[in-house]
Amino acid sequence: MEVLGNQIRVQSLAQDGKVVVPPRYVQPAETRPKHDVEKRNDNDLPTPPVIDLSDSNSVHEELGRACREWGAFHIISHGVPHELLDEMRRVGRSFFEDCTMDQKLSYACDPNSPASEGYGSRMLAMSNDKVLDWRDYFDHHTLPLSRQNPSKWPHFSSDYRKVVAEYSDQMNALAEKLLDAVGEFYQNITVSYYPPCPQPELTLGLQSHSDIGAISLLIQDDLGGLEVWKDGEWIFVNPLHDAVFVILADQIEVITNEQYKSAPHRAITNAKNARLCVATFHDPGKTKVIRPAFEPPKYRPVVYGDHVLSWYSKGPEGKQNVDALLL
């Protein structure tokens, strides 16, 4: 078992052949998944919209409806080369499955600094004693270019750094297109790896939360495990291989004065196969003051950096952090 700074890598737990999940990963009964991933694809619940960005006649209306009713949706004809999506999944999986643990640990993040760049298993502050997620990850700081340092990224696939840099550019352009915005985003790309779990009925790969920034762009592998919260139900997001899944984050909810809503979501685990997803987060600068653009305001203004600190110190707990801004 590999331990670094009190962080145990979940992949090591899975490879040790444990048949019982350690207590720190066991969810309370009320937050445990009701069904495993293999049973969630054929349900009768509604599914997030799929929006074709090339359909100029209806795209704006469909985007608006999806932002109001879901806060999360698939997009196709998005302009990002499908081959690049596959390459990003390939290099991400290669890091976790083809590198030795020593090689991976050479890129370990700082366990005492939440959301630091690199390879880790725990994003919340070490003082936060919440149940742990059944997940390992690699976080890349990609934009603005002043914070991008590819030497901190893996090089064991010879084209890893090139693929991540190109993917960063394409996702940034897509985020600007969706938000109709020109300006500097702070962008992180997080590759999440969910090892097989011996007791998926007791665990979550990623606990329920809304994202803290502006907009998140996600691709999954073909296994799937992402769920979004809608009308009192957890809805399984069926993977669409060449699509990008869009998740609105807290700052969009505040700016639109709750016309658009950030989408609570989580990841479930399964017993048989490892799962991979790549999430690209686009956030305001830490000193940016976020406030509603419409009257009367439903939220108090907040310095974005303070919102980030709250998220990482208190934990996500669904939408507790953005709800705390309500007037």
CSV table of C-alpha atoms in Angstrom, one decimal:
chain,number,residue,atom,x,y,z
A,1,MET,CA,0.0,0.0,0.0
A,2,GLU,CA,1.4,3.4,-0.9
A,3,VAL,CA,1.0,6.2,1.6
A,4,LEU,CA,2.2,9.8,1.1
A,5,GLY,CA,1.6,12.6,3.6
A,6,ASN,CA,-1.2,10.5,5.2
A,7,GLN,CA,-2.8,10.0,1.8
A,8,ILE,CA,-3.5,6.5,0.7
A,9,ARG,CA,-3.9,6.0,-3.0
A,10,VAL,CA,-7.2,4.3,-3.8
A,11,GLN,CA,-5.7,2.4,-6.7
A,12,SER,CA,-3.3,0.7,-4.2
A,13,LEU,CA,-6.3,-0.3,-2.0
A,14,ALA,CA,-8.0,-1.9,-5.1
A,15,GLN,CA,-4.8,-3.7,-6.1
A,16,ASP,CA,-4.3,-5.1,-2.6
A,17,GLY,CA,-7.3,-7.2,-3.3
A,18,LYS,CA,-9.4,-6.0,-0.3
A,19,VAL,CA,-12.9,-7.3,-0.1
A,20,VAL,CA,-14.1,-4.8,2.5
A,21,VAL,CA,-13.9,-1.1,2.0
A,22,PRO,CA,-12.0,0.7,4.7
A,23,PRO,CA,-14.3,2.7,7.1
A,24,ARG,CA,-13.1,6.1,5.9
A,25,TYR,CA,-14.7,5.4,2.5
A,26,VAL,CA,-18.1,4.2,3.7
A,27,GLN,CA,-20.9,6.7,3.0
A,28,PRO,CA,-23.7,7.3,5.5
A,29,ALA,CA,-26.8,5.3,4.6
A,30,GLU,CA,-28.6,8.4,3.3
A,31,THR,CA,-26.0,9.2,0.7
A,32,ARG,CA,-25.2,5.7,-0.6
A,33,PRO,CA,-26.1,4.9,-4.2
A,34,LYS,CA,-29.3,2.9,-4.6
A,35,HIS,CA,-28.2,1.1,-7.7
A,36,ASP,CA,-24.9,0.1,-9.2
A,37,VAL,CA,-23.6,1.4,-12.6
A,38,GLU,CA,-24.6,-1.7,-14.5
A,39,LYS,CA,-28.3,-1.2,-13.6
A,40,ARG,CA,-28.6,2.5,-14.2
A,41,ASN,CA,-28.5,2.7,-18.0
A,42,ASP,CA,-32.0,1.4,-18.7
A,43,ASN,CA,-34.2,3.4,-16.4
A,44,ASP,CA,-37.4,5.3,-17.2
A,45,LEU,CA,-36.1,8.6,-15.7
A,46,PRO,CA,-35.5,11.6,-17.9
A,47,THR,CA,-32.0,12.2,-19.2
A,48,PRO,CA,-30.0,15.4,-19.6
A,49,PRO,CA,-30.6,17.1,-23.0
A,50,VAL,CA,-28.4,16.5,-26.0
A,51,ILE,CA,-27.9,19.8,-27.9
A,52,ASP,CA,-26.5,20.1,-31.4
A,53,LEU,CA,-24.5,23.3,-31.6
A,54,SER,CA,-24.6,23.3,-35.4
A,55,ASP,CA,-28.4,23.7,-35.4
A,56,SER,CA,-28.6,27.5,-35.6
A,57,ASN,CA,-32.4,27.5,-35.7
A,58,SER,CA,-32.9,26.2,-32.2
A,59,VAL,CA,-29.6,26.1,-30.4
A,60,HIS,CA,-30.1,29.3,-28.3
A,61,GLU,CA,-33.5,28.3,-27.2
A,62,GLU,CA,-32.4,24.7,-26.3
A,63,LEU,CA,-29.3,26.0,-24.4
A,64,GLY,CA,-31.5,28.4,-22.4
A,65,ARG,CA,-34.0,25.7,-21.5
A,66,ALA,CA,-31.3,23.3,-20.5
A,67,CYS,CA,-29.6,25.9,-18.3
A,68,ARG,CA,-32.9,26.8,-16.6
A,69,GLU,CA,-34.2,23.3,-16.1
A,70,TRP,CA,-31.1,21.1,-15.7
A,71,GLY,CA,-27.9,23.1,-15.4
A,72,ALA,CA,-26.2,20.2,-17.2
A,73,PHE,CA,-26.4,18.8,-20.7
A,74,HIS,CA,-24.5,17.1,-23.5
A,75,ILE,CA,-23.3,19.1,-26.6
A,76,ILE,CA,-22.4,17.6,-30.0
A,77,SER,CA,-21.0,19.3,-33.1
A,78,HIS,CA,-19.0,21.3,-30.6
A,79,GLY,CA,-15.9,21.8,-32.8
A,80,VAL,CA,-13.4,19.9,-30.6
A,81,PRO,CA,-11.8,17.1,-32.8
A,82,HIS,CA,-13.1,13.7,-31.7
A,83,GLU,CA,-9.6,12.3,-32.1
A,84,LEU,CA,-8.4,14.8,-29.4
A,85,LEU,CA,-11.0,13.6,-27.0
A,86,ASP,CA,-9.8,10.0,-27.5
A,87,GLU,CA,-6.2,11.1,-27.1
A,88,MET,CA,-6.9,12.9,-23.8
A,89,ARG,CA,-8.6,9.8,-22.5
A,90,ARG,CA,-5.7,7.6,-23.7
A,91,VAL,CA,-2.9,9.6,-22.1
A,92,GLY,CA,-4.9,10.0,-18.9
A,93,ARG,CA,-5.6,6.3,-18.5
A,94,SER,CA,-2.0,5.5,-19.4
A,95,PHE,CA,-0.7,7.5,-16.5
A,96,PHE,CA,-2.8,5.5,-14.0
A,97,GLU,CA,-2.5,2.1,-15.5
A,98,ASP,CA,0.9,2.0,-17.3
A,99,CYS,CA,3.1,3.8,-14.8
A,100,THR,CA,4.6,2.3,-11.7
A,101,MET,CA,3.5,3.8,-8.3
A,102,ASP,CA,7.0,5.3,-7.9
A,103,GLN,CA,6.6,7.1,-11.2
A,104,LYS,CA,3.2,8.4,-10.2
A,105,LEU,CA,4.3,9.5,-6.8
A,106,SER,CA,7.1,11.6,-8.4
A,107,TYR,CA,4.2,13.9,-9.5
A,108,ALA,CA,2.4,13.8,-6.1
A,109,CYS,CA,0.5,17.0,-5.1
A,110,ASP,CA,1.1,18.7,-1.8
A,111,PRO,CA,-1.2,16.8,0.7
A,112,ASN,CA,-1.3,19.9,2.9
A,113,SER,CA,-2.5,22.3,0.2
A,114,PRO,CA,-6.1,21.7,-1.1
A,115,ALA,CA,-6.4,21.6,-4.9
A,116,SER,CA,-2.6,21.7,-5.5
A,117,GLU,CA,-1.4,20.5,-8.9
A,118,GLY,CA,-0.4,16.9,-9.4
A,119,TYR,CA,-1.3,13.4,-8.4
A,120,GLY,CA,-3.5,12.8,-5.4
A,121,SER,CA,-6.5,11.3,-3.8
A,122,ARG,CA,-8.0,13.9,-1.5
A,123,MET,CA,-8.8,17.5,-2.6
A,124,LEU,CA,-10.4,18.8,0.7
A,125,ALA,CA,-8.4,20.3,3.5
A,126,MET,CA,-6.7,17.7,5.7
A,127,SER,CA,-8.6,19.0,8.7
A,128,ASN,CA,-11.9,18.1,7.0
A,129,ASP,CA,-12.9,14.7,8.3
A,130,LYS,CA,-15.6,13.9,5.8
A,131,VAL,CA,-16.0,10.5,4.2
A,132,LEU,CA,-13.3,10.0,1.5
A,133,ASP,CA,-14.0,9.5,-2.2
A,134,TRP,CA,-13.1,6.3,-4.0
A,135,ARG,CA,-11.0,8.1,-6.5
A,136,ASP,CA,-7.5,9.1,-7.5
A,137,TYR,CA,-6.8,12.1,-9.7
A,138,PHE,CA,-4.2,14.2,-11.5
A,139,ASP,CA,-4.9,18.0,-11.5
A,140,HIS,CA,-3.3,20.2,-14.2
A,141,HIS,CA,-3.1,24.0,-13.8
A,142,THR,CA,-3.4,25.0,-17.5
A,143,LEU,CA,-4.6,28.6,-17.8
A,144,PRO,CA,-3.7,31.4,-17.8
A,145,LEU,CA,-0.4,30.5,-19.3
A,146,SER,CA,1.5,32.3,-16.5
A,147,ARG,CA,0.5,29.4,-14.2
A,148,GLN,CA,1.0,26.6,-16.7
A,149,ASN,CA,4.2,24.5,-16.1
A,150,PRO,CA,4.2,21.4,-18.2
A,151,SER,CA,7.3,20.1,-16.4
A,152,LYS,CA,4.9,19.3,-13.5
A,153,TRP,CA,2.8,17.0,-15.9
A,154,PRO,CA,3.6,13.4,-16.6
A,155,HIS,CA,6.0,12.6,-19.5
A,156,PHE,CA,5.8,8.7,-19.5
A,157,SER,CA,3.6,8.9,-22.6
A,158,SER,CA,5.8,10.9,-24.9
A,159,ASP,CA,2.9,13.1,-26.1
A,160,TYR,CA,1.2,13.5,-22.8
A,161,ARG,CA,2.1,17.2,-22.3
A,162,LYS,CA,1.4,18.0,-25.9
A,163,VAL,CA,-2.1,16.4,-25.8
A,164,VAL,CA,-3.0,18.2,-22.5
A,165,ALA,CA,-1.9,21.6,-23.9
A,166,GLU,CA,-3.9,21.2,-27.1
A,167,TYR,CA,-6.9,19.9,-25.1
A,168,SER,CA,-6.6,23.0,-22.8
A,169,ASP,CA,-6.8,25.3,-25.8
A,170,GLN,CA,-9.7,23.6,-27.4
A,171,MET,CA,-11.7,23.5,-24.1
A,172,ASN,CA,-11.0,27.1,-23.4
A,173,ALA,CA,-12.3,28.1,-26.9
A,174,LEU,CA,-15.4,26.0,-26.3
A,175,ALA,CA,-16.1,27.6,-22.9
A,176,GLU,CA,-15.8,31.1,-24.4
A,177,LYS,CA,-18.2,30.1,-27.1
A,178,LEU,CA,-20.8,28.7,-24.7
A,179,LEU,CA,-20.5,31.7,-22.4
A,180,ASP,CA,-20.3,34.2,-25.2
A,181,ALA,CA,-17.4,35.7,-23.3
A,182,VAL,CA,-14.0,37.0,-24.2
A,183,GLY,CA,-11.6,37.2,-21.2
A,184,GLU,CA,-9.2,35.3,-19.1
A,185,PHE,CA,-10.4,32.1,-17.5
A,186,TYR,CA,-8.5,30.2,-14.8
A,187,GLN,CA,-8.6,26.7,-16.1
A,188,ASN,CA,-7.8,23.4,-14.4
A,189,ILE,CA,-8.0,20.0,-16.1
A,190,THR,CA,-8.6,17.1,-13.7
A,191,VAL,CA,-8.2,13.5,-14.8
A,192,SER,CA,-10.2,11.3,-12.3
A,193,TYR,CA,-9.5,7.6,-12.1
A,194,TYR,CA,-12.1,5.4,-10.2
A,195,PRO,CA,-10.6,2.0,-9.5
A,196,PRO,CA,-12.9,-1.0,-9.1
A,197,CYS,CA,-14.5,-1.0,-5.7
A,198,PRO,CA,-15.3,-4.2,-3.8
A,199,GLN,CA,-18.4,-2.7,-2.2
A,200,PRO,CA,-19.8,-0.1,-4.6
A,201,GLU,CA,-23.1,0.0,-2.7
A,202,LEU,CA,-21.3,1.6,0.2
A,203,THR,CA,-19.1,4.2,-1.6
A,204,LEU,CA,-19.1,7.1,-3.9
A,205,GLY,CA,-16.3,7.9,-6.4
A,206,LEU,CA,-17.1,11.6,-5.9
A,207,GLN,CA,-19.5,12.9,-3.3
A,208,SER,CA,-22.5,15.2,-4.2
A,209,HIS,CA,-21.4,18.7,-5.0
A,210,SER,CA,-21.9,21.7,-7.3
A,211,ASP,CA,-18.8,23.0,-9.0
A,212,ILE,CA,-17.5,26.3,-7.6
A,213,GLY,CA,-16.5,28.2,-10.7
A,214,ALA,CA,-18.3,29.2,-13.9
A,215,ILE,CA,-18.6,26.2,-16.2
A,216,SER,CA,-17.2,22.7,-16.3
A,217,LEU,CA,-16.7,20.6,-19.5
A,218,LEU,CA,-16.4,16.9,-19.0
A,219,ILE,CA,-15.8,13.8,-21.1
A,220,GLN,CA,-16.3,10.2,-19.8
A,221,ASP,CA,-15.2,6.8,-20.9
A,222,ASP,CA,-17.8,4.4,-22.2
A,223,LEU,CA,-18.4,2.8,-18.7
A,224,GLY,CA,-20.0,5.9,-17.1
A,225,GLY,CA,-20.8,6.6,-13.5
A,226,LEU,CA,-21.7,10.3,-13.5
A,227,GLU,CA,-25.1,11.2,-11.9
A,228,VAL,CA,-26.9,14.6,-11.8
A,229,TRP,CA,-29.6,15.6,-9.3
A,230,LYS,CA,-32.9,16.6,-10.9
A,231,ASP,CA,-36.3,16.9,-9.2
A,232,GLY,CA,-35.4,14.8,-6.2
A,233,GLU,CA,-33.8,12.0,-8.2
A,234,TRP,CA,-30.2,11.0,-9.1
A,235,ILE,CA,-30.1,10.7,-12.9
A,236,PHE,CA,-27.5,8.5,-14.5
A,237,VAL,CA,-25.7,10.3,-17.4
A,238,ASN,CA,-25.4,7.8,-20.2
A,239,PRO,CA,-21.9,8.3,-21.8
A,240,LEU,CA,-21.9,9.8,-25.3
A,241,HIS,CA,-18.5,9.0,-26.7
A,242,ASP,CA,-17.9,12.1,-28.9
A,243,ALA,CA,-20.0,14.5,-26.8
A,244,VAL,CA,-18.9,17.0,-24.2
A,245,PHE,CA,-21.0,17.2,-21.0
A,246,VAL,CA,-21.5,20.7,-19.8
A,247,ILE,CA,-22.1,21.5,-16.1
A,248,LEU,CA,-23.0,25.0,-14.9
A,249,ALA,CA,-21.2,26.0,-11.7
A,250,ASP,CA,-22.1,28.3,-8.8
A,251,GLN,CA,-20.9,31.6,-10.2
A,252,ILE,CA,-23.3,31.3,-13.2
A,253,GLU,CA,-26.2,30.7,-10.7
A,254,VAL,CA,-25.2,33.9,-8.8
A,255,ILE,CA,-24.6,36.1,-11.9
A,256,THR,CA,-27.9,35.1,-13.5
A,257,ASN,CA,-29.7,35.6,-10.1
A,258,GLU,CA,-30.8,31.9,-10.1
A,259,GLN,CA,-32.3,32.0,-13.6
A,260,TYR,CA,-29.7,29.4,-14.4
A,261,LYS,CA,-28.8,26.9,-11.7
A,262,SER,CA,-25.6,25.1,-10.9
A,263,ALA,CA,-26.1,21.3,-11.1
A,264,PRO,CA,-25.3,19.0,-8.1
A,265,HIS,CA,-23.6,15.9,-9.3
A,266,ARG,CA,-21.7,12.9,-8.1
A,267,ALA,CA,-19.9,9.8,-9.3
A,268,ILE,CA,-20.8,6.2,-8.4
A,269,THR,CA,-18.4,3.2,-8.4
A,270,ASN,CA,-18.6,-0.3,-9.7
A,271,ALA,CA,-17.0,-3.6,-8.7
A,272,LYS,CA,-15.6,-4.8,-12.0
A,273,ASN,CA,-13.9,-2.0,-14.0
A,274,ALA,CA,-11.9,1.1,-13.5
A,275,ARG,CA,-13.5,4.3,-14.8
A,276,LEU,CA,-12.0,7.5,-16.2
A,277,CYS,CA,-13.3,10.9,-16.8
A,278,VAL,CA,-11.7,14.3,-17.6
A,279,ALA,CA,-13.2,17.5,-16.2
A,280,THR,CA,-12.1,20.9,-17.4
A,281,PHE,CA,-13.0,23.7,-15.0
A,282,HIS,CA,-13.2,27.4,-16.0
A,283,ASP,CA,-13.2,29.8,-13.1
A,284,PRO,CA,-13.0,33.5,-12.4
A,285,GLY,CA,-9.9,35.0,-10.9
A,286,LYS,CA,-9.6,34.7,-7.1
A,287,THR,CA,-10.0,38.5,-6.6
A,288,LYS,CA,-13.1,38.8,-8.8
A,289,VAL,CA,-16.2,40.0,-7.0
A,290,ILE,CA,-19.2,38.0,-8.2
A,291,ARG,CA,-22.7,39.5,-7.9
A,292,PRO,CA,-26.1,39.1,-9.5
A,293,ALA,CA,-26.6,41.0,-12.8
A,294,PHE,CA,-30.3,41.4,-12.2
A,295,GLU,CA,-32.5,43.1,-9.6
A,296,PRO,CA,-33.6,42.5,-7.0
A,297,PRO,CA,-30.6,40.4,-6.1
A,298,LYS,CA,-31.1,37.0,-4.5
A,299,TYR,CA,-27.5,36.5,-3.6
A,300,ARG,CA,-25.0,38.7,-1.7
A,301,PRO,CA,-21.8,39.6,-3.6
A,302,VAL,CA,-18.8,37.3,-2.9
A,303,VAL,CA,-15.1,37.5,-3.6
A,304,TYR,CA,-14.5,34.4,-5.7
A,305,GLY,CA,-11.5,33.4,-3.6
A,306,ASP,CA,-13.6,33.4,-0.5
A,307,HIS,CA,-16.1,31.1,-2.1
A,308,VAL,CA,-13.2,28.7,-3.1
A,309,LEU,CA,-11.9,28.7,0.5
A,310,SER,CA,-15.3,27.9,1.9
A,311,TRP,CA,-15.7,25.0,-0.5
A,312,TYR,CA,-12.4,23.4,0.3
A,313,SER,CA,-12.5,24.0,4.0
A,314,LYS,CA,-16.1,23.2,4.8
A,315,GLY,CA,-16.6,20.6,2.1
A,316,PRO,CA,-19.1,20.6,-0.7
A,317,GLU,CA,-22.2,19.0,0.9
A,318,GLY,CA,-24.3,19.4,-2.3
A,319,LYS,CA,-24.9,23.2,-2.8
A,320,GLN,CA,-24.4,24.4,0.8
A,321,ASN,CA,-21.7,26.9,-0.2
A,322,VAL,CA,-23.7,28.8,-2.9
A,323,ASP,CA,-26.9,28.5,-0.8
A,324,ALA,CA,-25.1,30.3,2.0
A,325,LEU,CA,-24.9,33.4,-0.3
A,326,LEU,CA,-28.7,33.6,-0.6
A,327,LEU,CA,-30.2,36.8,0.9
